[in-house]
XYZ file of C-alpha atoms in Angstrom:
309
model
C 0.000 0.000 0.000
C 2.889 2.376 0.736
C 4.114 1.972 -2.856
C 0.792 2.626 -4.609
C -0.969 5.957 -5.152
C -4.561 5.939 -6.415
C -7.191 8.478 -7.411
C -10.769 7.178 -7.481
C -13.763 9.227 -8.560
C -17.440 8.717 -9.385
C -20.491 8.106 -7.218
C -20.873 5.750 -4.274
C -20.651 2.129 -5.508
C -19.750 3.327 -9.002
C -16.352 4.843 -8.399
C -13.465 4.384 -10.817
C -9.692 4.141 -10.486
C -8.958 7.062 -12.806
C -5.254 7.168 -11.894
C -2.996 4.394 -10.536
C 0.712 4.844 -9.861
C 3.272 2.430 -8.483
C 6.322 4.186 -7.069
C 5.370 7.178 -9.193
C 4.999 5.196 -12.434
C 1.568 5.255 -14.079
C -0.077 1.839 -14.416
C -2.313 1.788 -17.500
C -5.153 -0.380 -18.771
C -3.111 -2.992 -20.640
C -0.669 -3.663 -17.800
C -3.462 -3.855 -15.235
C -5.601 -6.095 -17.453
C -2.740 -8.497 -18.107
C -1.954 -8.720 -14.398
C -5.564 -9.532 -13.473
C -6.010 -12.082 -16.250
C -2.927 -14.073 -15.258
C -3.679 -13.984 -11.522
C -4.842 -17.457 -10.365
C -7.457 -16.101 -7.918
C -8.586 -12.695 -9.214
C -9.066 -14.032 -12.745
C -11.800 -16.330 -11.379
C -13.318 -14.068 -8.715
C -13.344 -10.724 -10.567
C -14.663 -11.576 -14.030
C -17.151 -8.707 -14.233
C -14.637 -6.150 -12.989
C -11.998 -7.434 -15.405
C -14.414 -7.324 -18.343
C -15.475 -3.772 -17.471
C -11.787 -2.839 -17.265
C -11.326 -4.364 -20.727
C -14.284 -2.449 -22.206
C -14.041 0.854 -20.318
C -10.310 1.052 -19.747
C -10.830 1.729 -16.020
C -11.199 -0.550 -13.005
C -14.175 -0.286 -10.635
C -13.862 0.006 -6.863
C -16.812 -2.334 -6.273
C -16.777 -6.060 -5.612
C -17.498 -8.344 -8.552
C -21.034 -9.152 -7.426
C -21.958 -5.621 -6.417
C -20.747 -4.100 -9.678
C -22.804 -6.638 -11.638
C -25.966 -5.390 -9.880
C -25.564 -1.881 -11.309
C -25.005 -2.856 -14.938
C -27.356 -4.319 -17.576
C -24.880 -6.663 -19.263
C -23.836 -9.463 -16.896
C -26.928 -10.745 -15.039
C -29.047 -10.494 -18.175
C -29.896 -14.187 -18.708
C -29.943 -16.950 -16.051
C -27.812 -19.337 -18.090
C -25.026 -16.739 -18.363
C -24.793 -15.562 -14.751
C -22.444 -18.295 -13.576
C -19.975 -17.283 -16.305
C -19.426 -13.974 -14.564
C -19.470 -14.799 -10.854
C -17.723 -16.947 -8.280
C -19.572 -18.845 -5.558
C -16.602 -19.197 -3.198
C -17.673 -16.020 -1.356
C -21.015 -14.166 -1.265
C -19.403 -10.900 -2.355
C -18.434 -12.234 -5.790
C -21.971 -12.432 -7.206
C -23.999 -15.184 -5.537
C -27.753 -14.598 -5.999
C -29.063 -13.055 -2.791
C -25.579 -13.491 -1.352
C -25.716 -10.542 1.024
C -29.093 -11.679 2.355
C -27.716 -15.157 3.054
C -24.560 -13.740 4.629
C -26.431 -11.389 6.969
C -29.010 -14.043 7.880
C -26.279 -16.513 8.802
C -24.454 -13.915 10.860
C -27.656 -12.892 12.637
C -28.293 -16.517 13.575
C -24.688 -16.882 14.670
C -24.923 -13.682 16.715
C -28.085 -14.809 18.518
C -26.418 -18.080 19.462
C -22.929 -16.861 20.363
C -23.657 -13.406 21.801
C -22.300 -14.300 25.282
C -18.980 -15.246 23.681
C -18.886 -11.929 21.818
C -19.420 -10.078 25.081
C -16.565 -11.964 26.677
C -14.248 -11.130 23.783
C -15.278 -7.468 24.026
C -13.882 -7.293 27.559
C -10.348 -7.075 26.162
C -8.803 -3.607 26.759
C -8.784 -1.256 23.770
C -5.044 -0.773 24.225
C -4.602 -4.254 22.814
C -6.316 -3.445 19.512
C -4.475 -2.421 16.353
C -5.783 0.642 14.540
C -7.463 -0.165 11.217
C -7.702 1.838 8.004
C -11.378 2.734 8.573
C -11.938 6.425 7.834
C -13.554 7.654 11.037
C -10.630 7.738 13.478
C -8.297 9.255 10.879
C -10.829 11.975 10.029
C -11.309 12.816 13.713
C -7.554 12.933 14.240
C -7.152 15.347 11.309
C -9.967 17.591 12.532
C -8.607 17.713 16.077
C -4.865 17.926 15.414
C -4.648 19.494 11.961
C -2.553 16.542 10.789
C -3.642 16.158 7.146
C -5.430 12.975 6.128
C -6.105 12.110 2.508
C -9.067 9.924 1.596
C -12.092 9.522 -0.660
C -15.306 11.156 0.564
C -18.999 11.365 -0.303
C -20.121 14.988 -0.706
C -22.477 17.086 -2.832
C -20.809 17.577 -6.203
C -20.989 21.309 -6.782
C -18.595 21.114 -9.741
C -16.001 18.795 -8.209
C -16.652 16.290 -11.007
C -17.348 18.384 -14.087
C -19.420 15.882 -16.055
C -21.793 14.793 -13.281
C -24.816 16.841 -12.089
C -24.093 19.678 -9.653
C -26.539 18.401 -7.029
C -25.679 14.686 -7.022
C -23.619 13.043 -4.278
C -20.202 12.067 -5.549
C -17.308 10.004 -4.168
C -13.921 11.543 -4.850
C -10.526 12.436 -3.327
C -10.136 15.042 -0.616
C -7.969 16.141 2.282
C -9.003 16.613 5.910
C -7.356 18.988 8.377
C -8.566 21.312 11.147
C -10.508 23.317 8.533
C -12.607 20.282 7.528
C -12.860 18.235 4.332
C -11.358 19.920 1.282
C -12.151 18.181 -1.997
C -9.993 18.023 -5.121
C -11.946 19.931 -7.778
C -12.003 19.930 -11.560
C -12.130 16.179 -12.200
C -13.578 14.977 -15.522
C -14.576 11.315 -15.607
C -13.946 9.186 -18.716
C -17.141 9.328 -20.784
C -18.130 5.660 -20.336
C -17.662 5.927 -16.564
C -19.648 9.175 -16.444
C -22.441 7.642 -18.547
C -22.780 4.711 -16.136
C -22.856 7.065 -13.140
C -25.377 9.408 -14.769
C -27.845 6.566 -15.333
C -27.814 5.791 -11.614
C -28.063 9.477 -10.698
C -31.235 9.737 -12.804
C -32.727 6.635 -11.163
C -31.849 8.011 -7.718
C -33.378 11.398 -8.562
C -36.670 9.821 -9.605
C -36.662 7.462 -6.612
C -36.157 10.274 -4.094
C -38.809 12.459 -5.719
C -41.247 9.527 -5.755
C -40.530 8.707 -2.099
C -41.097 12.316 -1.017
C -44.256 12.911 -3.045
C -45.811 9.435 -3.036
C -45.965 9.536 -6.832
C -46.507 5.904 -7.872
C -46.045 6.558 -11.577
C -42.667 8.157 -10.925
C -41.732 5.254 -8.651
C -42.470 2.799 -11.454
C -40.549 4.931 -13.930
C -37.555 4.913 -11.577
C -37.609 1.125 -11.354
C -38.095 0.892 -15.125
C -34.924 2.947 -15.698
C -32.774 0.843 -13.382
C -30.213 -0.757 -15.744
C -30.465 -4.310 -14.414
C -34.264 -4.219 -14.187
C -34.463 -2.960 -17.754
C -32.144 -5.709 -18.942
C -34.447 -8.407 -17.584
C -38.049 -7.140 -17.397
C -40.459 -5.550 -19.845
C -42.605 -2.552 -18.772
C -45.681 -4.615 -17.855
C -43.551 -6.849 -15.633
C -42.016 -3.797 -13.949
C -45.423 -2.253 -13.259
C -46.736 -5.476 -11.708
C -43.559 -6.025 -9.694
C -43.862 -2.559 -8.154
C -47.535 -3.221 -7.340
C -46.492 -6.428 -5.575
C -43.813 -4.539 -3.641
C -46.246 -1.802 -2.578
C -48.753 -4.345 -1.276
C -46.126 -6.468 0.478
C -44.483 -3.444 2.166
C -47.538 -1.228 2.670
C -46.890 -1.069 6.427
C -43.604 0.766 5.851
C -44.727 2.946 2.914
C -47.307 5.397 4.301
C -46.698 7.887 1.493
C -48.173 5.367 -0.946
C -51.209 4.484 1.201
C -53.539 6.104 -1.344
C -52.228 3.749 -4.052
C -52.303 0.438 -2.177
C -56.018 -0.415 -2.771
C -55.665 0.043 -6.533
C -52.484 -2.048 -6.548
C -54.291 -4.840 -4.662
C -57.146 -4.694 -7.144
C -54.805 -4.985 -10.131
C -53.119 -8.006 -8.557
C -56.456 -9.847 -8.360
C -56.203 -10.334 -12.112
C -52.463 -10.044 -12.872
C -51.374 -9.583 -16.471
C -48.014 -11.258 -15.883
C -47.625 -14.865 -14.775
C -45.057 -15.318 -12.020
C -43.237 -18.386 -10.788
C -41.471 -19.511 -7.653
C -37.757 -19.278 -8.361
C -34.765 -18.925 -6.076
C -32.457 -17.437 -8.704
C -29.693 -18.679 -10.970
C -26.925 -18.934 -8.376
C -28.463 -19.076 -4.901
C -26.879 -21.025 -2.046
C -28.751 -22.340 0.986
C -28.637 -20.471 4.287
C -26.467 -22.530 6.632
C -27.416 -23.366 10.196
C -25.241 -22.318 13.139
C -23.946 -25.901 13.418
C -23.010 -25.899 9.727
C -21.267 -22.542 10.140
C -19.338 -23.819 13.146
C -18.263 -26.902 11.207
C -17.160 -24.776 8.232
C -15.186 -22.430 10.479
C -13.537 -25.429 12.119
C -12.485 -26.865 8.757
C -11.143 -23.487 7.663
C -9.140 -23.093 10.870
C -7.796 -26.633 10.526
C -6.782 -25.997 6.912
C -5.072 -22.740 7.886
C -3.152 -24.488 10.670
C -2.086 -27.245 8.293
C -0.860 -24.760 5.695
C 0.947 -22.788 8.370
C 2.646 -25.922 9.663
C 3.701 -26.853 6.156
C 5.161 -23.416 5.510
C 6.930 -23.337 8.864
C 8.313 -26.823 8.243
């Protein structure tokens, strides 16, 4: 990390490595692409990110699975999804992977909470500081010692080819005067185009949430790149009706629209089916998790012994 200097810019979850330097030397598309493609692990786990790098010329900050959720090209057809993802970890593109991961950890937490409390009794002096932003930002604000990072702020011209009022993610410096962003960045056109699609969807979604405008809500969902790659307009309209009815308790701004949505669903125009998804893994029980952790620990010990020997 001490040898590499990066500049990333875009919007949250669609941020791009627009400049990469190793010991001051610029690392370009072809060198980066070749390195990823020959890597025994990344070449299997990062197929979407590598393909986007190949097509756009710039690498994305997001995990393989998460990036695939924002684009219309990789989760388009069920039979193709497994070409682009890896199932060795939820973050690489497993269908509903984050839901499974959080469900398993919730179950684990409920079972092993007393053990977590015991572990938390260790004095903070024994912990090693991480690279999470918060403590470094606070240190810079309090001491004036400059900290450089990437921050989410209102654009206001920082990135020239994104809307003024959107929230961007870009480099900045923190000191006792606050966060000072690097201004005048222009994203590569393909990267900006991808970001602008999401900004438009977000704009419609926020406006719909504030006003309770159901038509605008459906238009927002319709313009989501992945939704548009998979569903036709009638399917989108019915899907949103189903969502409104299922989540009516938490959507008071749409209360006026719920009865009509229920009525439309009495005679749906689109046939639905029960389907878990193209690459969904089962949620493991606490016992299965404990067994898996035990095997992993045993494997790690064995590898460590082999290396030490």
